[in-house]
PDB file of N, CA, C and O in Angstrom:
ATOM      1  N   MET A   1     -56.143  37.693  43.716  1.00 92.00           N
ATOM      2  CA  MET A   1     -55.622  37.297  44.896  1.00 92.00           C
ATOM      3  C   MET A   1     -54.244  37.720  45.228  1.00 92.00           C
ATOM      4  O   MET A   1     -53.353  37.878  44.050  1.00 92.00           O
ATOM      5  N   LEU A   2     -53.564  37.989  46.057  1.00 92.00           N
ATOM      6  CA  LEU A   2     -51.941  38.568  46.188  1.00 92.00           C
ATOM      7  C   LEU A   2     -51.414  37.032  46.862  1.00 92.00           C
ATOM      8  O   LEU A   2     -51.865  36.821  48.006  1.00 92.00           O
ATOM      9  N   ILE A   3     -50.496  37.148  46.164  1.00 95.00           N
ATOM     10  CA  ILE A   3     -49.542  35.854  46.847  1.00 95.00           C
ATOM     11  C   ILE A   3     -48.042  36.824  47.053  1.00 95.00           C
ATOM     12  O   ILE A   3     -47.364  37.390  46.822  1.00 95.00           O
ATOM     13  N   LEU A   4     -47.803  36.763  48.516  1.00 94.00           N
ATOM     14  CA  LEU A   4     -46.402  37.265  49.069  1.00 94.00           C
ATOM     15  C   LEU A   4     -45.623  36.122  49.653  1.00 94.00           C
ATOM     16  O   LEU A   4     -46.139  34.899  50.315  1.00 94.00           O
ATOM     17  N   ARG A   5     -44.566  36.363  49.926  1.00 94.00           N
ATOM     18  CA  ARG A   5     -43.056  35.426  50.632  1.00 94.00           C
ATOM     19  C   ARG A   5     -42.851  35.659  51.676  1.00 94.00           C
ATOM     20  O   ARG A   5     -42.447  37.329  51.476  1.00 94.00           O
ATOM     21  N   ARG A   6     -43.115  35.406  52.691  1.00 94.00           N
ATOM     22  CA  ARG A   6     -42.500  35.695  53.988  1.00 94.00           C
ATOM     23  C   ARG A   6     -41.835  34.936  54.630  1.00 94.00           C
ATOM     24  O   ARG A   6     -42.132  33.455  54.347  1.00 94.00           O
ATOM     25  N   LYS A   7     -40.816  35.378  55.740  1.00 94.00           N
ATOM     26  CA  LYS A   7     -39.763  34.542  56.007  1.00 94.00           C
ATOM     27  C   LYS A   7     -40.221  34.645  57.527  1.00 94.00           C
ATOM     28  O   LYS A   7     -41.135  35.496  58.121  1.00 94.00           O
ATOM     29  N   LYS A   8     -39.834  33.610  58.692  1.00 95.00           N
ATOM     30  CA  LYS A   8     -40.146  33.585  60.075  1.00 95.00           C
ATOM     31  C   LYS A   8     -39.704  34.932  60.523  1.00 95.00           C
ATOM     32  O   LYS A   8     -38.865  35.769  60.184  1.00 95.00           O
ATOM     33  N   ASN A   9     -40.662  35.355  61.329  1.00 97.00           N
ATOM     34  CA  ASN A   9     -41.020  36.838  62.101  1.00 97.00           C
ATOM     35  C   ASN A   9     -40.931  37.715  61.337  1.00 97.00           C
ATOM     36  O   ASN A   9     -41.089  38.803  61.551  1.00 97.00           O
ATOM     37  N   GLU A  10     -41.589  37.645  59.864  1.00 97.00           N
ATOM     38  CA  GLU A  10     -41.704  38.712  58.972  1.00 97.00           C
ATOM     39  C   GLU A  10     -43.186  38.800  59.107  1.00 97.00           C
ATOM     40  O   GLU A  10     -44.064  37.627  59.136  1.00 97.00           O
ATOM     41  N   SER A  11     -44.013  39.881  58.966  1.00 97.00           N
ATOM     42  CA  SER A  11     -45.297  40.313  58.803  1.00 97.00           C
ATOM     43  C   SER A  11     -46.114  40.596  57.686  1.00 97.00           C
ATOM     44  O   SER A  11     -45.469  41.417  56.715  1.00 97.00           O
ATOM     45  N   ILE A  12     -47.065  40.863  57.326  1.00 97.00           N
ATOM     46  CA  ILE A  12     -47.941  41.453  56.402  1.00 97.00           C
ATOM     47  C   ILE A  12     -49.018  42.109  57.408  1.00 97.00           C
ATOM     48  O   ILE A  12     -49.674  41.505  58.317  1.00 97.00           O
ATOM     49  N   LEU A  13     -49.468  43.123  56.858  1.00 97.00           N
ATOM     50  CA  LEU A  13     -50.220  43.995  57.306  1.00 97.00           C
ATOM     51  C   LEU A  13     -51.282  44.374  56.672  1.00 97.00           C
ATOM     52  O   LEU A  13     -51.437  44.306  55.119  1.00 97.00           O
ATOM     53  N   ILE A  14     -52.691  44.429  57.061  1.00 95.00           N
ATOM     54  CA  ILE A  14     -54.158  44.116  56.457  1.00 95.00           C
ATOM     55  C   ILE A  14     -54.662  45.739  56.610  1.00 95.00           C
ATOM     56  O   ILE A  14     -55.104  45.568  57.874  1.00 95.00           O
ATOM     57  N   GLY A  15     -54.577  46.642  56.107  1.00 95.00           N
ATOM     58  CA  GLY A  15     -55.557  47.607  56.597  1.00 95.00           C
ATOM     59  C   GLY A  15     -54.815  48.298  57.758  1.00 95.00           C
ATOM     60  O   GLY A  15     -53.172  48.185  57.735  1.00 95.00           O
ATOM     61  N   ASP A  16     -55.083  49.199  58.547  1.00 95.00           N
ATOM     62  CA  ASP A  16     -54.071  49.639  59.772  1.00 95.00           C
ATOM     63  C   ASP A  16     -54.199  49.198  61.180  1.00 95.00           C
ATOM     64  O   ASP A  16     -53.470  49.280  61.936  1.00 95.00           O
ATOM     65  N   ASP A  17     -54.944  47.851  60.901  1.00 96.00           N
ATOM     66  CA  ASP A  17     -55.349  47.174  62.347  1.00 96.00           C
ATOM     67  C   ASP A  17     -55.223  45.316  62.411  1.00 96.00           C
ATOM     68  O   ASP A  17     -55.779  45.007  63.424  1.00 96.00           O
ATOM     69  N   ILE A  18     -54.522  45.154  61.528  1.00 97.00           N
ATOM     70  CA  ILE A  18     -54.556  43.657  61.029  1.00 97.00           C
ATOM     71  C   ILE A  18     -53.389  43.275  60.862  1.00 97.00           C
ATOM     72  O   ILE A  18     -52.409  43.628  59.850  1.00 97.00           O
ATOM     73  N   ARG A  19     -52.634  42.213  61.503  1.00 97.00           N
ATOM     74  CA  ARG A  19     -51.144  41.840  61.335  1.00 97.00           C
ATOM     75  C   ARG A  19     -51.025  40.440  61.501  1.00 97.00           C
ATOM     76  O   ARG A  19     -51.590  40.250  62.287  1.00 97.00           O
ATOM     77  N   ILE A  20     -50.794  39.782  60.336  1.00 97.00           N
ATOM     78  CA  ILE A  20     -50.231  38.623  60.545  1.00 97.00           C
ATOM     79  C   ILE A  20     -48.902  38.351  60.675  1.00 97.00           C
ATOM     80  O   ILE A  20     -47.930  38.724  59.485  1.00 97.00           O
ATOM     81  N   THR A  21     -48.165  37.591  61.365  1.00 97.00           N
ATOM     82  CA  THR A  21     -46.948  37.414  61.409  1.00 97.00           C
ATOM     83  C   THR A  21     -46.059  35.428  61.317  1.00 97.00           C
ATOM     84  O   THR A  21     -47.304  34.966  61.937  1.00 97.00           O
ATOM     85  N   ILE A  22     -45.636  35.639  60.862  1.00 97.00           N
ATOM     86  CA  ILE A  22     -45.157  33.936  60.481  1.00 97.00           C
ATOM     87  C   ILE A  22     -44.152  33.699  61.751  1.00 97.00           C
ATOM     88  O   ILE A  22     -43.244  34.325  61.787  1.00 97.00           O
ATOM     89  N   THR A  23     -44.609  32.781  62.495  1.00 97.00           N
ATOM     90  CA  THR A  23     -44.160  32.589  63.700  1.00 97.00           C
ATOM     91  C   THR A  23     -42.820  31.190  63.289  1.00 97.00           C
ATOM     92  O   THR A  23     -42.094  30.854  64.439  1.00 97.00           O
ATOM     93  N   ASP A  24     -43.500  30.286  62.474  1.00 95.00           N
ATOM     94  CA  ASP A  24     -42.680  29.226  62.730  1.00 95.00           C
ATOM     95  C   ASP A  24     -43.200  28.616  61.037  1.00 95.00           C
ATOM     96  O   ASP A  24     -44.127  28.784  60.603  1.00 95.00           O
ATOM     97  N   CYS A  25     -41.929  27.995  60.526  1.00 93.00           N
ATOM     98  CA  CYS A  25     -42.042  27.269  59.021  1.00 93.00           C
ATOM     99  C   CYS A  25     -41.299  25.824  59.180  1.00 93.00           C
ATOM    100  O   CYS A  25     -40.465  25.815  59.781  1.00 93.00           O
ATOM    101  N   ALA A  26     -42.449  24.865  59.011  1.00 92.00           N
ATOM    102  CA  ALA A  26     -41.981  23.523  58.610  1.00 92.00           C
ATOM    103  C   ALA A  26     -42.288  22.844  57.673  1.00 92.00           C
ATOM    104  O   ALA A  26     -43.290  23.475  57.049  1.00 92.00           O
ATOM    105  N   SER A  27     -41.820  21.676  57.088  1.00 92.00           N
ATOM    106  CA  SER A  27     -42.438  21.054  56.151  1.00 92.00           C
ATOM    107  C   SER A  27     -44.094  20.591  56.266  1.00 92.00           C
ATOM    108  O   SER A  27     -44.857  20.606  55.300  1.00 92.00           O
ATOM    109  N   SER A  28     -44.532  20.646  57.621  1.00 92.00           N
ATOM    110  CA  SER A  28     -45.989  19.960  57.930  1.00 92.00           C
ATOM    111  C   SER A  28     -46.802  21.362  57.885  1.00 92.00           C
ATOM    112  O   SER A  28     -48.041  21.033  57.952  1.00 92.00           O
ATOM    113  N   GLY A  29     -46.260  22.343  57.768  1.00 92.00           N
ATOM    114  CA  GLY A  29     -47.060  23.441  57.783  1.00 92.00           C
ATOM    115  C   GLY A  29     -46.416  25.059  58.312  1.00 92.00           C
ATOM    116  O   GLY A  29     -45.574  24.715  58.650  1.00 92.00           O
ATOM    117  N   VAL A  30     -46.965  25.867  58.116  1.00 93.00           N
ATOM    118  CA  VAL A  30     -46.976  27.340  58.549  1.00 93.00           C
ATOM    119  C   VAL A  30     -47.593  27.775  60.156  1.00 93.00           C
ATOM    120  O   VAL A  30     -48.665  27.497  59.709  1.00 93.00           O
ATOM    121  N   ARG A  31     -47.238  28.213  60.734  1.00 96.00           N
ATOM    122  CA  ARG A  31     -47.993  28.586  62.192  1.00 96.00           C
ATOM    123  C   ARG A  31     -47.626  30.187  61.755  1.00 96.00           C
ATOM    124  O   ARG A  31     -46.562  30.781  61.876  1.00 96.00           O
ATOM    125  N   ILE A  32     -48.889  30.830  62.089  1.00 96.00           N
ATOM    126  CA  ILE A  32     -49.015  32.282  62.073  1.00 96.00           C
ATOM    127  C   ILE A  32     -49.591  32.992  63.467  1.00 96.00           C
ATOM    128  O   ILE A  32     -50.309  32.164  63.873  1.00 96.00           O
ATOM    129  N   ALA A  33     -49.318  33.930  63.613  1.00 97.00           N
ATOM    130  CA  ALA A  33     -50.103  34.669  64.638  1.00 97.00           C
ATOM    131  C   ALA A  33     -50.974  36.058  63.590  1.00 97.00           C
ATOM    132  O   ALA A  33     -50.433  36.564  62.903  1.00 97.00           O
ATOM    133  N   ILE A  34     -52.113  36.035  64.493  1.00 97.00           N
ATOM    134  CA  ILE A  34     -52.980  37.187  63.721  1.00 97.00           C
ATOM    135  C   ILE A  34     -53.440  38.108  64.816  1.00 97.00           C
ATOM    136  O   ILE A  34     -54.093  37.561  65.839  1.00 97.00           O
ATOM    137  N   GLU A  35     -53.102  39.387  64.774  1.00 97.00           N
ATOM    138  CA  GLU A  35     -53.763  40.358  65.937  1.00 97.00           C
ATOM    139  C   GLU A  35     -54.417  41.316  64.824  1.00 97.00           C
ATOM    140  O   GLU A  35     -54.259  41.836  64.003  1.00 97.00           O
ATOM    141  N   ALA A  36     -55.911  41.334  65.333  1.00 96.00           N
ATOM    142  CA  ALA A  36     -56.914  41.912  64.882  1.00 96.00           C
ATOM    143  C   ALA A  36     -58.018  42.538  65.882  1.00 96.00           C
ATOM    144  O   ALA A  36     -57.874  42.052  67.252  1.00 96.00           O
ATOM    145  N   PRO A  37     -58.546  43.480  65.580  1.00 96.00           N
ATOM    146  CA  PRO A  37     -59.701  43.913  66.733  1.00 96.00           C
ATOM    147  C   PRO A  37     -60.541  42.917  67.087  1.00 96.00           C
ATOM    148  O   PRO A  37     -60.922  41.894  66.068  1.00 96.00           O
ATOM    149  N   LYS A  38     -60.947  43.028  68.125  1.00 95.00           N
ATOM    150  CA  LYS A  38     -62.066  42.163  68.814  1.00 95.00           C
ATOM    151  C   LYS A  38     -63.254  41.754  67.840  1.00 95.00           C
ATOM    152  O   LYS A  38     -63.531  40.466  67.710  1.00 95.00           O
ATOM    153  N   GLN A  39     -63.950  43.000  67.415  1.00 96.00           N
ATOM    154  CA  GLN A  39     -64.752  42.702  66.380  1.00 96.00           C
ATOM    155  C   GLN A  39     -64.351  42.010  64.929  1.00 96.00           C
ATOM    156  O   GLN A  39     -65.396  41.768  64.034  1.00 96.00           O
ATOM    157  N   VAL A  40     -63.567  41.747  64.945  1.00 94.00           N
ATOM    158  CA  VAL A  40     -62.987  40.953  63.399  1.00 94.00           C
ATOM    159  C   VAL A  40     -63.128  39.682  63.494  1.00 94.00           C
ATOM    160  O   VAL A  40     -62.506  39.476  64.589  1.00 94.00           O
ATOM    161  N   SER A  41     -64.067  38.603  63.151  1.00 91.00           N
ATOM    162  CA  SER A  41     -63.879  37.527  63.197  1.00 91.00           C
ATOM    163  C   SER A  41     -62.635  36.973  62.650  1.00 91.00           C
ATOM    164  O   SER A  41     -62.272  37.100  61.147  1.00 91.00           O
ATOM    165  N   VAL A  42     -61.894  36.031  63.333  1.00 92.00           N
ATOM    166  CA  VAL A  42     -61.054  35.329  62.797  1.00 92.00           C
ATOM    167  C   VAL A  42     -61.094  33.545  62.910  1.00 92.00           C
ATOM    168  O   VAL A  42     -61.140  33.391  64.135  1.00 92.00           O
ATOM    169  N   VAL A  43     -61.330  32.758  61.850  1.00 90.00           N
ATOM    170  CA  VAL A  43     -61.685  31.339  62.053  1.00 90.00           C
ATOM    171  C   VAL A  43     -61.144  30.710  60.680  1.00 90.00           C
ATOM    172  O   VAL A  43     -60.848  31.256  59.998  1.00 90.00           O
ATOM    173  N   ARG A  44     -60.573  29.288  61.409  1.00 91.00           N
ATOM    174  CA  ARG A  44     -60.279  28.708  60.171  1.00 91.00           C
ATOM    175  C   ARG A  44     -61.290  28.136  59.128  1.00 91.00           C
ATOM    176  O   ARG A  44     -62.274  28.020  59.454  1.00 91.00           O
ATOM    177  N   GLU A  45     -60.921  28.522  57.836  1.00 90.00           N
ATOM    178  CA  GLU A  45     -61.809  28.156  56.855  1.00 90.00           C
ATOM    179  C   GLU A  45     -62.753  27.025  56.919  1.00 90.00           C
ATOM    180  O   GLU A  45     -63.919  26.921  56.859  1.00 90.00           O
ATOM    181  N   GLU A  46     -61.918  25.560  57.322  1.00 90.00           N
ATOM    182  CA  GLU A  46     -62.815  24.325  57.523  1.00 90.00           C
ATOM    183  C   GLU A  46     -63.608  24.687  58.717  1.00 90.00           C
ATOM    184  O   GLU A  46     -65.117  24.262  58.625  1.00 90.00           O
ATOM    185  N   LEU A  47     -63.387  25.356  59.663  1.00 89.00           N
ATOM    186  CA  LEU A  47     -64.570  25.344  60.901  1.00 89.00           C
ATOM    187  C   LEU A  47     -65.428  26.150  60.321  1.00 89.00           C
ATOM    188  O   LEU A  47     -67.275  26.131  60.443  1.00 89.00           O
ATOM    189  N   PHE A  48     -65.435  27.279  59.488  1.00 86.00           N
ATOM    190  CA  PHE A  48     -66.628  28.401  58.999  1.00 86.00           C
ATOM    191  C   PHE A  48     -67.053  27.382  58.026  1.00 86.00           C
ATOM    192  O   PHE A  48     -68.683  27.707  58.146  1.00 86.00           O
ATOM    193  N   GLU A  49     -66.796  26.703  57.322  1.00 87.00           N
ATOM    194  CA  GLU A  49     -67.637  25.843  56.373  1.00 87.00           C
ATOM    195  C   GLU A  49     -68.409  24.881  57.320  1.00 87.00           C
ATOM    196  O   GLU A  49     -69.641  24.558  56.813  1.00 87.00           O
ATOM    197  N   ALA A  50     -67.854  24.424  58.208  1.00 87.00           N
ATOM    198  CA  ALA A  50     -68.647  23.208  58.639  1.00 87.00           C
ATOM    199  C   ALA A  50     -69.601  23.957  59.634  1.00 87.00           C
ATOM    200  O   ALA A  50     -70.995  23.594  59.639  1.00 87.00           O
ATOM    201  N   GLU A  51     -69.467  25.081  60.017  1.00 85.00           N
ATOM    202  CA  GLU A  51     -70.754  25.846  60.804  1.00 85.00           C
ATOM    203  C   GLU A  51     -71.842  26.151  59.671  1.00 85.00           C
ATOM    204  O   GLU A  51     -72.907  26.123  59.819  1.00 85.00           O
ATOM    205  N   ARG A  52     -71.365  26.791  58.580  1.00 83.00           N
ATOM    206  CA  ARG A  52     -72.313  26.895  57.480  1.00 83.00           C
ATOM    207  C   ARG A  52     -73.175  25.702  57.350  1.00 83.00           C
ATOM    208  O   ARG A  52     -74.363  25.991  57.223  1.00 83.00           O
ATOM    209  N   MET A  53     -72.597  24.538  57.063  1.00 82.00           N
ATOM    210  CA  MET A  53     -73.457  23.604  56.410  1.00 82.00           C
ATOM    211  C   MET A  53     -74.386  23.117  57.712  1.00 82.00           C
ATOM    212  O   MET A  53     -75.330  22.692  57.457  1.00 82.00           O
ATOM    213  N   ASN A  54     -73.736  23.367  59.073  1.00 82.00           N
ATOM    214  CA  ASN A  54     -74.755  22.939  59.968  1.00 82.00           C
ATOM    215  C   ASN A  54     -75.929  23.922  59.912  1.00 82.00           C
ATOM    216  O   ASN A  54     -77.023  23.205  60.257  1.00 82.00           O
ATOM    217  N   LYS A  55     -75.483  25.175  59.840  1.00 78.00           N
ATOM    218  CA  LYS A  55     -76.845  26.072  59.625  1.00 78.00           C
ATOM    219  C   LYS A  55     -77.695  25.764  58.683  1.00 78.00           C
ATOM    220  O   LYS A  55     -78.939  25.804  59.103  1.00 78.00           O
ATOM    221  N   ALA A  56     -77.329  25.396  57.708  1.00 72.00           N
ATOM    222  CA  ALA A  56     -78.054  24.955  56.597  1.00 72.00           C
ATOM    223  C   ALA A  56     -79.128  23.684  56.751  1.00 72.00           C
ATOM    224  O   ALA A  56     -80.169  23.497  56.456  1.00 72.00           O
ATOM    225  N   SER A  57     -78.396  22.867  57.522  1.00 71.00           N
ATOM    226  CA  SER A  57     -78.888  21.484  57.853  1.00 71.00           C
ATOM    227  C   SER A  57     -80.036  22.028  59.040  1.00 71.00           C
ATOM    228  O   SER A  57     -81.099  21.235  58.608  1.00 71.00           O
ATOM    229  N   LEU A  58     -80.016  22.633  59.889  1.00 74.00           N
ATOM    230  CA  LEU A  58     -81.076  22.997  60.593  1.00 74.00           C
ATOM    231  C   LEU A  58     -82.112  23.739  60.024  1.00 74.00           C
ATOM    232  O   LEU A  58     -83.188  23.677  60.671  1.00 74.00           O
ATOM    233  N   ALA A  59     -82.074  24.733  58.940  1.00 65.00           N
ATOM    234  CA  ALA A  59     -83.157  25.369  58.378  1.00 65.00           C
ATOM    235  C   ALA A  59     -83.578  24.492  57.085  1.00 65.00           C
ATOM    236  O   ALA A  59     -82.819  24.796  56.033  1.00 65.00           O
ATOM    237  N   PRO A  60     -84.449  24.160  57.442  1.00 62.00           N
ATOM    238  CA  PRO A  60     -84.923  23.659  55.606  1.00 62.00           C
ATOM    239  C   PRO A  60     -85.396  24.526  54.797  1.00 62.00           C
ATOM    240  O   PRO A  60     -85.821  25.614  54.932  1.00 62.00           O
ATOM    241  N   GLU A  61     -85.091  24.383  53.465  1.00 67.00           N
ATOM    242  CA  GLU A  61     -85.684  24.981  52.542  1.00 67.00           C
ATOM    243  C   GLU A  61     -86.941  25.159  52.442  1.00 67.00           C
ATOM    244  O   GLU A  61     -87.672  24.506  52.630  1.00 67.00           O
ATOM    245  N   LYS A  62     -87.546  26.408  51.944  1.00 69.00           N
ATOM    246  CA  LYS A  62     -88.961  26.443  51.891  1.00 69.00           C
ATOM    247  C   LYS A  62     -89.735  25.735  50.938  1.00 69.00           C
ATOM    248  O   LYS A  62     -90.566  25.576  51.480  1.00 69.00           O
ATOM    249  N   SER A  63     -88.960  25.608  49.773  1.00 75.00           N
ATOM    250  CA  SER A  63     -89.553  24.124  48.907  1.00 75.00           C
ATOM    251  C   SER A  63     -89.950  22.923  49.978  1.00 75.00           C
ATOM    252  O   SER A  63     -91.129  22.445  49.523  1.00 75.00           O
ATOM    253  N   SER A  64     -89.103  22.544  50.812  1.00 73.00           N
ATOM    254  CA  SER A  64     -89.257  21.297  51.407  1.00 73.00           C
ATOM    255  C   SER A  64     -90.505  21.579  52.507  1.00 73.00           C
ATOM    256  O   SER A  64     -91.316  20.469  52.398  1.00 73.00           O
ATOM    257  N   VAL A  65     -90.516  22.586  53.081  1.00 74.00           N
ATOM    258  CA  VAL A  65     -91.297  23.215  54.096  1.00 74.00           C
ATOM    259  C   VAL A  65     -92.802  23.029  53.306  1.00 74.00           C
ATOM    260  O   VAL A  65     -93.668  22.164  53.677  1.00 74.00           O
ATOM    261  N   ARG A  66     -93.096  23.837  51.957  1.00 80.00           N
ATOM    262  CA  ARG A  66     -94.319  23.542  51.220  1.00 80.00           C
ATOM    263  C   ARG A  66     -94.594  22.007  51.027  1.00 80.00           C
ATOM    264  O   ARG A  66     -95.871  21.745  51.134  1.00 80.00           O
ATOM    265  N   SER A  67     -93.501  21.428  50.358  1.00 81.00           N
ATOM    266  CA  SER A  67     -94.171  20.217  49.994  1.00 81.00           C
ATOM    267  C   SER A  67     -94.643  19.599  51.334  1.00 81.00           C
ATOM    268  O   SER A  67     -95.704  18.869  51.146  1.00 81.00           O
ATOM    269  N   LEU A  68     -94.048  19.586  52.411  1.00 81.00           N
ATOM    270  CA  LEU A  68     -94.785  19.023  53.581  1.00 81.00           C
ATOM    271  C   LEU A  68     -96.082  19.495  54.198  1.00 81.00           C
ATOM    272  O   LEU A  68     -96.928  18.608  54.351  1.00 81.00           O
ATOM    273  N   GLN A  69     -96.106  20.678  53.876  1.00 84.00           N
ATOM    274  CA  GLN A  69     -97.481  21.352  53.993  1.00 84.00           C
ATOM    275  C   GLN A  69     -98.788  20.544  53.059  1.00 84.00           C
ATOM    276  O   GLN A  69     -99.798  20.251  53.353  1.00 84.00           O
ATOM    277  N   ASP A  70     -98.420  20.321  51.718  1.00 85.00           N
ATOM    278  CA  ASP A  70     -99.105  20.027  50.734  1.00 85.00           C
ATOM    279  C   ASP A  70     -99.261  18.687  50.936  1.00 85.00           C
ATOM    280  O   ASP A  70    -100.484  18.439  50.878  1.00 85.00           O
ATOM    281  N   ALA A  71     -98.135  17.752  51.493  1.00 86.00           N
ATOM    282  CA  ALA A  71     -98.694  16.288  51.863  1.00 86.00           C
ATOM    283  C   ALA A  71     -99.281  15.974  53.101  1.00 86.00           C
ATOM    284  O   ALA A  71    -100.214  15.368  53.089  1.00 86.00           O
ATOM    285  N   LEU A  72     -99.576  16.925  54.027  1.00 87.00           N
ATOM    286  CA  LEU A  72    -100.000  17.127  55.187  1.00 87.00           C
ATOM    287  C   LEU A  72    -101.423  17.314  54.702  1.00 87.00           C
ATOM    288  O   LEU A  72    -102.675  16.715  54.992  1.00 87.00           O
ATOM    289  N   ARG A  73    -101.712  18.314  53.883  1.00 87.00           N
ATOM    290  CA  ARG A  73    -102.992  19.022  53.706  1.00 87.00           C
ATOM    291  C   ARG A  73    -103.835  17.940  52.908  1.00 87.00           C
ATOM    292  O   ARG A  73    -105.023  17.480  53.000  1.00 87.00           O
ATOM    293  N   GLN A  74    -103.136  17.137  51.868  1.00 85.00           N
ATOM    294  CA  GLN A  74    -103.717  16.120  51.264  1.00 85.00           C
ATOM    295  C   GLN A  74    -104.157  14.796  51.964  1.00 85.00           C
ATOM    296  O   GLN A  74    -105.039  14.316  51.850  1.00 85.00           O
ATOM    297  N   HIS A  75    -103.378  14.495  52.986  1.00 83.00           N
ATOM    298  CA  HIS A  75    -103.613  13.648  53.648  1.00 83.00           C
ATOM    299  C   HIS A  75    -104.528  13.674  54.758  1.00 83.00           C
ATOM    300  O   HIS A  75    -105.745  12.993  54.851  1.00 83.00           O
ATOM    301  N   LEU A  76    -105.131  15.163  54.905  1.00 85.00           N
ATOM    302  CA  LEU A  76    -105.973  15.196  56.104  1.00 85.00           C
ATOM    303  C   LEU A  76    -107.311  15.025  54.993  1.00 85.00           C
ATOM    304  O   LEU A  76    -108.417  14.979  55.727  1.00 85.00           O
ATOM    305  N   LEU A  77    -107.391  15.703  53.624  1.00 83.00           N
ATOM    306  CA  LEU A  77    -108.287  15.720  52.899  1.00 83.00           C
ATOM    307  C   LEU A  77    -108.987  14.206  52.516  1.00 83.00           C
ATOM    308  O   LEU A  77    -109.855  14.059  52.440  1.00 83.00           O
ATOM    309  N   ASN A  78    -108.036  13.587  52.769  1.00 82.00           N
ATOM    310  CA  ASN A  78    -107.989  12.022  52.103  1.00 82.00           C
ATOM    311  C   ASN A  78    -108.834  11.128  53.686  1.00 82.00           C
ATOM    312  O   ASN A  78    -109.640  10.075  53.270  1.00 82.00           O
ATOM    313  N   HIS A  79    -108.313  11.734  54.553  1.00 75.00           N
ATOM    314  CA  HIS A  79    -108.616  10.915  55.875  1.00 75.00           C
ATOM    315  C   HIS A  79    -109.793  11.903  56.378  1.00 75.00           C
ATOM    316  O   HIS A  79    -110.084  11.774  57.660  1.00 75.00           O
ATOM    317  N   ASP A  80    -110.585  12.699  56.018  1.00 67.00           N
ATOM    318  CA  ASP A  80    -111.568  13.443  56.710  1.00 67.00           C
ATOM    319  C   ASP A  80    -112.388  12.574  57.483  1.00 67.00           C
ATOM    320  O   ASP A  80    -113.217  11.711  56.812  1.00 67.00           O
ATOM    321  N   THR A  81    -112.789  12.839  58.775  1.00 59.00           N
ATOM    322  CA  THR A  81    -113.783  11.637  59.191  1.00 59.00           C
ATOM    323  C   THR A  81    -114.957  12.477  59.960  1.00 59.00           C
ATOM    324  O   THR A  81    -115.825  11.787  60.738  1.00 59.00           O
ATOM    325  N   TYR A  82    -115.394  13.554  59.144  1.00 53.00           N
ATOM    326  CA  TYR A  82    -116.503  14.389  59.586  1.00 53.00           C
ATOM    327  C   TYR A  82    -117.473  13.747  59.092  1.00 53.00           C
ATOM    328  O   TYR A  82    -117.450  13.508  58.128  1.00 53.00           O
TER     329      TYR A  82
END
């Protein structure tokens, strides 16, 4: 991890096409401006984590699906009406 100190209106360059500029400094936080190509995703970490958790909750794990299949199969075997 690289830790840098910047003042208001100073920038950090990442590669040739990403610029991060400090626009405001206050006790409540720092405001930054990010210039990056459109194909580069820029998102706050907490939103990224929330989206990841939502996707994970929508897709059950394979073991859960297998358990459900086994339970359904057992139920059908125990309640065979033929």
